[in-house]
Amino acid sequence: YRVQAPLTTNTYIGGGFRNDFYGSNPNLKPERTRTYEAGVALQFFKNRLSLDLNYYRSRTVDQLIAPRVSQATGFILQYINGGVVTNEGQEVSLSGTPVRTSTGFTWDINANFYHNTNNVESLPSPLTVVYQSDAFVTDVHEGGAFPNRPISGLAASDFNRVTDPSSPYFGQVIVGATGYPSANATFIYAGNRAPRFTTQLTNTFTYKGLSLTSLLDFRVGGVVVNGNDWYQTGVGTSNRTLDRYNTVVFDGVVATRDASGNTTYAPNTRPVELNQTYYTTILARTGTAFIEDGSWARLRYVALSYALPQRWLGGASSFLKGVELSVTGRNLVLLTKYSGADPETASAGAGVRGGGSGGIDFG
């Protein structure tokens, strides 16, 4: 169906058939991926300590992507070949039994470390970004793949900034003649939604039929969008808007142009009021203002269980071979700098699927 576009039933007035959303492309080629992987498994101290190491690398060419096309073609999207993506990572697993006594007490521990990097080496011309969903989660954020950036990138609008790298004010926010900054609707690369690495640590303590298991989970790096704060800012219910009607001087520079057309910058000194217009038409239109660090440490779960002795079940002749009673608590502790409810989020739905919504907390 990607090579030859099918017709679909027309549910509007008149019935019949119409073109599908996706246009045909008889020149499509299969994706090709070359993968290398190496690993080693080591055992020590009569199998009481185990170490597994794994490394992998893959490179995919002729990826199938579906960018928007002119609706004059009769379609909305069309599959094409394009994009070269590399993926590389390391996995380390360490497990062992530090304590094992003759009285039946054991302590088992398992630690897993996972690190992955990926990179979009190229996109087909003239594309400068490929959005990973045709539907936006928020108006000012979207999962996007940029050239020479991670495939799990985040696209967002930003304030207008000084773009001259030779200027001492390079990167600073440009404040307009009214004293307010302005939002640039053009989306930029605003961070990687994937973490730098993740680690899981599982401890299990067992004494005869009693067992206590806990899982500690760590994520370091990666950004997350506080979409709920973005929405509340636009309607005036966010904590950001509590300082409305106060007078401030925005941190940034004012641009002036001389008779020769040269632009110079000077620090902004003009006081203005934080009014409703600022929150609704400037701040709420600036996606980068709602991007936060997605790192966290959490107690993923704790489980306490007890296996009833066989003699309580009627002995070896009983049809009951085992009964275990357990109490489990999940997500008991969360430590994070994220100001929203939980940075582990993905706003997937009918219109936004898969990787396009990961790292966006909204709804």
Short mmCIF file of C-alpha atoms in Angstrom, two decimals:
data_model
loop_
_atom_site.label_atom_id
_atom_site.label_comp_id
_atom_site.label_asym_id
_atom_site.label_seq_id
_atom_site.Cartn_x
_atom_site.Cartn_y
_atom_site.Cartn_z
CA TYR A 1 0.00 0.00 0.00
CA ARG A 2 2.99 2.32 0.27
CA VAL A 3 3.96 1.62 -3.33
CA GLN A 4 0.46 1.90 -4.78
CA ALA A 5 -2.03 4.08 -2.92
CA PRO A 6 -5.39 2.35 -2.32
CA LEU A 7 -8.78 4.00 -2.52
CA THR A 8 -10.85 4.33 0.62
CA THR A 9 -14.58 4.60 1.19
CA ASN A 10 -15.91 8.16 1.07
CA THR A 11 -18.18 8.72 4.08
CA TYR A 12 -19.16 12.22 3.03
CA ILE A 13 -22.08 13.31 0.83
CA GLY A 14 -22.16 11.37 -2.42
CA GLY A 15 -20.44 8.22 -1.16
CA GLY A 16 -18.17 6.34 -3.53
CA PHE A 17 -14.41 6.26 -3.10
CA ARG A 18 -11.63 8.78 -2.58
CA ASN A 19 -7.85 8.85 -2.29
CA ASP A 20 -6.31 7.74 0.98
CA PHE A 21 -4.15 10.09 3.06
CA TYR A 22 -0.95 8.49 1.77
CA GLY A 23 0.15 8.95 -1.81
CA SER A 24 1.74 6.18 -3.85
CA ASN A 25 5.44 5.97 -4.65
CA PRO A 26 6.45 3.19 -7.07
CA ASN A 27 10.13 4.06 -6.55
CA LEU A 28 10.23 2.96 -2.90
CA LYS A 29 13.08 0.70 -1.86
CA PRO A 30 13.36 -1.49 1.24
CA GLU A 31 15.12 -0.13 4.30
CA ARG A 32 18.53 -1.66 4.84
CA THR A 33 20.17 -2.07 8.23
CA ARG A 34 23.64 -3.37 9.00
CA THR A 35 24.13 -4.39 12.62
CA TYR A 36 27.16 -5.43 14.65
CA GLU A 37 26.92 -6.88 18.12
CA ALA A 38 29.44 -8.34 20.53
CA GLY A 39 29.06 -9.61 24.05
CA VAL A 40 30.72 -11.58 26.79
CA ALA A 41 29.35 -13.43 29.82
CA LEU A 42 31.61 -14.08 32.82
CA GLN A 43 31.05 -16.16 35.97
CA PHE A 44 33.05 -15.88 39.19
CA PHE A 45 33.20 -17.47 42.64
CA LYS A 46 31.32 -20.65 41.72
CA ASN A 47 28.62 -18.70 39.86
CA ARG A 48 27.88 -16.39 42.77
CA LEU A 49 28.92 -13.40 40.67
CA SER A 50 27.95 -12.89 37.02
CA LEU A 51 28.92 -10.14 34.59
CA ASP A 52 27.37 -9.69 31.14
CA LEU A 53 28.73 -7.08 28.73
CA ASN A 54 27.14 -6.24 25.39
CA TYR A 55 27.93 -3.71 22.67
CA TYR A 56 25.91 -3.06 19.53
CA ARG A 57 25.97 -0.70 16.57
CA SER A 58 23.63 -0.39 13.61
CA ARG A 59 23.33 1.83 10.55
CA THR A 60 20.09 2.14 8.60
CA VAL A 61 19.83 3.63 5.12
CA ASP A 62 16.85 4.35 2.86
CA GLN A 63 14.54 4.75 5.83
CA LEU A 64 10.85 5.00 5.02
CA ILE A 65 9.46 8.35 6.12
CA ALA A 66 6.17 10.07 5.33
CA PRO A 67 6.49 13.88 5.18
CA ARG A 68 3.62 16.14 4.20
CA VAL A 69 3.15 16.97 0.53
CA SER A 70 1.10 19.62 -1.25
CA GLN A 71 -2.59 18.74 -1.06
CA ALA A 72 -2.78 19.66 -4.73
CA THR A 73 -1.41 16.15 -5.30
CA GLY A 74 -4.62 14.72 -3.87
CA PHE A 75 -2.83 13.34 -0.81
CA ILE A 76 -1.64 14.63 2.55
CA LEU A 77 1.41 12.41 3.17
CA GLN A 78 3.69 10.38 0.96
CA TYR A 79 6.24 7.72 1.81
CA ILE A 80 9.73 8.28 0.49
CA ASN A 81 13.15 6.78 1.05
CA GLY A 82 15.46 9.05 2.93
CA GLY A 83 17.53 9.40 6.00
CA VAL A 84 20.57 7.62 7.36
CA VAL A 85 20.44 6.77 11.06
CA THR A 86 23.10 5.23 13.29
CA ASN A 87 22.44 3.60 16.63
CA GLU A 88 25.04 2.57 19.19
CA GLY A 89 24.82 1.36 22.75
CA GLN A 90 26.23 -0.62 25.64
CA GLU A 91 24.51 -2.86 28.15
CA VAL A 92 26.06 -4.08 31.39
CA SER A 93 24.43 -6.54 33.77
CA LEU A 94 25.99 -7.48 37.10
CA SER A 95 24.33 -10.02 39.38
CA GLY A 96 25.45 -11.84 42.45
CA THR A 97 24.71 -13.31 45.85
CA PRO A 98 26.73 -11.39 48.44
CA VAL A 99 25.23 -13.29 51.39
CA ARG A 100 24.14 -16.91 51.65
CA THR A 101 23.97 -18.51 55.11
CA SER A 102 23.37 -22.02 56.34
CA THR A 103 20.26 -20.83 58.17
CA GLY A 104 18.47 -20.11 54.88
CA PHE A 105 19.07 -16.37 54.50
CA THR A 106 20.18 -15.09 51.08
CA TRP A 107 20.71 -11.68 49.55
CA ASP A 108 20.61 -11.50 45.76
CA ILE A 109 21.42 -8.34 43.85
CA ASN A 110 21.12 -7.46 40.17
CA ALA A 111 22.28 -4.23 38.53
CA ASN A 112 21.64 -3.22 34.92
CA PHE A 113 23.20 -0.30 33.07
CA TYR A 114 21.98 0.81 29.65
CA HIS A 115 23.47 3.53 27.45
CA ASN A 116 22.33 4.33 23.93
CA THR A 117 23.16 7.05 21.42
CA ASN A 118 21.68 7.57 17.99
CA ASN A 119 22.24 10.11 15.27
CA VAL A 120 20.46 11.23 12.12
CA GLU A 121 23.35 11.43 9.67
CA SER A 122 21.28 12.88 6.84
CA LEU A 123 17.77 13.67 5.62
CA PRO A 124 16.58 13.81 2.01
CA SER A 125 16.77 17.28 0.46
CA PRO A 126 15.11 19.72 0.98
CA LEU A 127 13.87 18.43 4.36
CA THR A 128 15.49 20.03 7.40
CA VAL A 129 13.41 18.10 9.96
CA VAL A 130 11.15 15.05 9.96
CA TYR A 131 8.37 15.14 12.53
CA GLN A 132 7.63 11.77 14.08
CA SER A 133 3.89 12.30 14.05
CA ASP A 134 1.62 14.31 11.78
CA ALA A 135 -0.34 15.49 14.83
CA PHE A 136 1.05 17.89 17.42
CA VAL A 137 0.74 17.10 21.12
CA THR A 138 0.96 20.80 21.99
CA ASP A 139 0.96 23.78 19.66
CA VAL A 140 4.61 24.56 20.37
CA HIS A 141 6.28 21.13 20.77
CA GLU A 142 6.77 18.15 18.48
CA GLY A 143 8.99 15.09 18.32
CA GLY A 144 11.37 15.72 15.45
CA ALA A 145 14.49 14.30 13.82
CA PHE A 146 17.07 16.91 12.77
CA PRO A 147 20.25 16.26 10.75
CA ASN A 148 23.27 15.50 12.95
CA ARG A 149 21.01 15.28 16.00
CA PRO A 150 19.49 12.34 17.90
CA ILE A 151 16.46 10.75 16.27
CA SER A 152 14.65 11.23 19.59
CA GLY A 153 14.99 15.00 19.28
CA LEU A 154 12.47 17.59 20.42
CA ALA A 155 11.36 20.46 18.21
CA ALA A 156 9.95 23.61 19.81
CA SER A 157 9.40 27.30 19.23
CA ASP A 158 11.72 29.74 21.00
CA PHE A 159 12.19 33.41 21.74
CA ASN A 160 13.82 35.49 19.03
CA ARG A 161 17.52 35.53 19.87
CA VAL A 162 20.76 37.08 18.64
CA THR A 163 22.00 34.75 15.89
CA ASP A 164 25.29 36.50 15.04
CA PRO A 165 28.03 34.24 16.48
CA SER A 166 30.50 37.14 16.44
CA SER A 167 28.31 39.25 18.72
CA PRO A 168 29.08 39.28 22.46
CA TYR A 169 25.31 38.92 22.95
CA PHE A 170 25.05 35.76 20.84
CA GLY A 171 22.15 33.59 22.01
CA GLN A 172 20.53 36.23 24.19
CA VAL A 173 16.81 37.03 23.92
CA ILE A 174 15.93 40.03 21.75
CA VAL A 175 13.54 42.42 23.48
CA GLY A 176 11.35 44.55 21.24
CA ALA A 177 10.69 48.28 21.36
CA THR A 178 7.69 47.64 23.62
CA GLY A 179 9.93 46.08 26.28
CA TYR A 180 8.62 42.53 25.71
CA PRO A 181 10.41 39.61 24.05
CA SER A 182 8.73 37.91 21.11
CA ALA A 183 8.25 34.26 20.16
CA ASN A 184 9.66 32.85 16.93
CA ALA A 185 7.20 30.38 15.41
CA THR A 186 9.95 28.51 13.55
CA PHE A 187 10.72 25.29 15.41
CA ILE A 188 14.29 24.61 16.46
CA TYR A 189 16.07 21.60 17.94
CA ALA A 190 15.39 21.92 21.66
CA GLY A 191 16.93 18.81 23.20
CA ASN A 192 17.02 15.03 23.27
CA ARG A 193 14.07 13.27 24.86
CA ALA A 194 16.08 10.08 25.40
CA PRO A 195 18.19 9.73 28.57
CA ARG A 196 21.98 9.61 28.60
CA PHE A 197 21.74 6.34 30.49
CA THR A 198 19.46 4.34 32.76
CA THR A 199 20.25 2.04 35.67
CA GLN A 200 18.14 -0.49 37.56
CA LEU A 201 19.11 -2.06 40.88
CA THR A 202 17.15 -5.03 42.23
CA ASN A 203 17.67 -6.43 45.73
CA THR A 204 16.02 -9.62 46.97
CA PHE A 205 16.25 -10.80 50.57
CA THR A 206 15.00 -14.32 51.29
CA TYR A 207 14.66 -16.17 54.56
CA LYS A 208 13.02 -19.56 54.32
CA GLY A 209 9.57 -18.81 52.85
CA LEU A 210 9.73 -15.03 53.32
CA SER A 211 10.99 -12.80 50.50
CA LEU A 212 11.46 -9.02 50.20
CA THR A 213 12.24 -7.54 46.77
CA SER A 214 12.84 -3.91 45.80
CA LEU A 215 13.66 -2.20 42.51
CA LEU A 216 15.48 1.14 42.35
CA ASP A 217 15.30 2.86 38.97
CA PHE A 218 17.51 5.72 37.78
CA ARG A 219 17.37 7.89 34.66
CA VAL A 220 20.04 10.49 33.92
CA GLY A 221 19.60 13.11 31.20
CA GLY A 222 16.95 13.73 28.59
CA VAL A 223 14.37 16.49 28.46
CA VAL A 224 10.64 16.43 29.12
CA VAL A 225 7.93 18.90 28.13
CA ASN A 226 5.63 20.13 30.89
CA GLY A 227 2.63 20.39 28.60
CA ASN A 228 0.19 20.87 31.45
CA ASP A 229 2.09 23.94 32.64
CA TRP A 230 2.10 25.21 29.05
CA TYR A 231 -1.68 24.89 28.82
CA GLN A 232 -2.29 26.41 32.25
CA THR A 233 -0.05 29.35 31.42
CA GLY A 234 -2.19 30.12 28.38
CA VAL A 235 -5.41 30.12 30.41
CA GLY A 236 -3.98 31.85 33.48
CA THR A 237 -4.05 29.02 36.05
CA SER A 238 -0.32 28.19 36.19
CA ASN A 239 1.84 29.21 39.13
CA ARG A 240 3.86 31.16 36.56
CA THR A 241 1.00 33.63 36.28
CA LEU A 242 0.84 34.41 40.00
CA ASP A 243 3.13 37.40 39.46
CA ARG A 244 0.83 38.95 36.86
CA TYR A 245 0.65 42.73 36.85
CA ASN A 246 4.04 43.01 38.52
CA THR A 247 6.63 45.20 36.83
CA VAL A 248 9.79 43.53 35.52
CA VAL A 249 12.73 44.20 33.21
CA PHE A 250 13.22 41.26 30.87
CA ASP A 251 16.72 39.85 30.69
CA GLY A 252 17.81 40.39 27.09
CA VAL A 253 19.07 42.90 24.57
CA VAL A 254 17.52 45.59 22.41
CA ALA A 255 18.49 45.72 18.74
CA THR A 256 19.10 49.02 16.92
CA ARG A 257 20.07 49.57 13.30
CA ASP A 258 22.19 52.50 12.10
CA ALA A 259 22.01 54.35 8.80
CA SER A 260 24.39 51.85 7.18
CA GLY A 261 22.14 48.92 8.06
CA ASN A 262 24.40 47.55 10.79
CA THR A 263 22.66 46.05 13.82
CA THR A 264 23.97 46.67 17.31
CA TYR A 265 22.71 45.38 20.63
CA ALA A 266 22.48 46.85 24.11
CA PRO A 267 21.12 45.41 27.37
CA ASN A 268 17.40 45.93 27.88
CA THR A 269 16.48 48.39 30.65
CA ARG A 270 12.81 49.08 29.94
CA PRO A 271 10.35 48.04 32.70
CA VAL A 272 7.04 46.51 31.61
CA GLU A 273 4.00 44.93 33.24
CA LEU A 274 3.43 41.17 33.23
CA ASN A 275 -0.04 41.40 31.72
CA GLN A 276 -2.38 38.83 30.21
CA THR A 277 -1.14 39.52 26.69
CA TYR A 278 2.39 38.52 27.67
CA TYR A 279 1.30 35.18 29.12
CA THR A 280 -1.12 34.23 26.33
CA THR A 281 0.61 35.53 23.19
CA ILE A 282 4.31 35.47 24.11
CA LEU A 283 5.16 33.02 26.88
CA ALA A 284 2.54 30.43 25.92
CA ARG A 285 3.80 30.59 22.32
CA THR A 286 7.40 29.84 23.38
CA GLY A 287 7.89 26.09 23.63
CA THR A 288 11.39 26.17 25.09
CA ALA A 289 10.05 27.88 28.23
CA PHE A 290 8.33 24.62 29.22
CA ILE A 291 11.18 22.15 28.69
CA GLU A 292 12.75 20.65 31.82
CA ASP A 293 15.33 18.09 32.86
CA GLY A 294 13.80 14.61 32.81
CA SER A 295 16.24 12.93 35.21
CA TRP A 296 14.85 10.99 38.12
CA ALA A 297 15.46 8.34 40.76
CA ARG A 298 12.56 6.24 41.95
CA LEU A 299 11.67 3.31 44.11
CA ARG A 300 9.87 1.44 41.36
CA TYR A 301 8.38 -1.23 43.56
CA VAL A 302 8.67 -3.17 46.80
CA ALA A 303 7.17 -6.64 47.15
CA LEU A 304 6.87 -8.70 50.32
CA SER A 305 5.82 -12.31 49.82
CA TYR A 306 5.46 -15.45 51.88
CA ALA A 307 5.29 -18.99 50.52
CA LEU A 308 3.10 -21.15 52.72
CA PRO A 309 4.79 -24.34 53.95
CA GLN A 310 3.77 -27.47 52.08
CA ARG A 311 2.57 -29.10 55.26
CA TRP A 312 -0.07 -26.38 55.60
CA LEU A 313 -1.41 -27.41 52.21
CA GLY A 314 -1.91 -31.06 53.05
CA GLY A 315 1.54 -32.42 52.35
CA ALA A 316 3.00 -33.86 49.17
CA SER A 317 -0.23 -35.66 48.29
CA SER A 318 -2.25 -32.43 48.16
CA PHE A 319 -3.42 -31.10 44.80
CA LEU A 320 -2.09 -27.71 45.94
CA LYS A 321 1.58 -27.56 45.10
CA GLY A 322 2.22 -24.07 46.40
CA VAL A 323 0.54 -20.90 47.65
CA GLU A 324 2.29 -17.55 47.92
CA LEU A 325 0.85 -14.45 49.56
CA SER A 326 2.29 -11.11 48.54
CA VAL A 327 1.87 -7.38 49.06
CA THR A 328 3.27 -5.04 46.41
CA GLY A 329 3.72 -1.28 46.31
CA ARG A 330 4.62 0.54 43.08
CA ASN A 331 6.12 3.98 42.46
CA LEU A 332 6.50 4.61 46.17
CA VAL A 333 9.24 7.27 46.00
CA LEU A 334 10.15 9.69 43.21
CA LEU A 335 13.09 12.11 43.37
CA THR A 336 13.27 14.57 40.48
CA LYS A 337 13.71 18.25 39.68
CA TYR A 338 10.79 18.09 37.25
CA SER A 339 8.00 20.42 38.35
CA GLY A 340 5.17 18.33 36.88
CA ALA A 341 3.58 15.15 38.17
CA ASP A 342 5.98 12.59 36.68
CA PRO A 343 8.72 12.97 34.03
CA GLU A 344 8.19 9.37 32.88
CA THR A 345 5.49 10.15 30.38
CA ALA A 346 4.33 9.84 26.78
CA SER A 347 1.19 11.55 25.49
CA ALA A 348 0.38 8.84 22.96
CA GLY A 349 -3.12 8.70 21.56
CA ALA A 350 -5.09 8.07 18.41
CA GLY A 351 -3.47 10.99 16.59
CA VAL A 352 0.01 10.89 18.09
CA ARG A 353 1.60 7.46 18.17
CA GLY A 354 4.91 5.90 19.06
CA GLY A 355 8.05 7.99 19.48
CA GLY A 356 6.38 11.24 18.50
CA SER A 357 4.86 11.71 21.94
CA GLY A 358 7.57 10.36 24.25
CA GLY A 359 8.82 12.90 26.77
CA ILE A 360 5.76 15.15 26.45
CA ASP A 361 3.66 15.38 29.62
CA PHE A 362 0.23 16.64 28.61
CA GLY A 363 -3.25 15.53 29.57
#
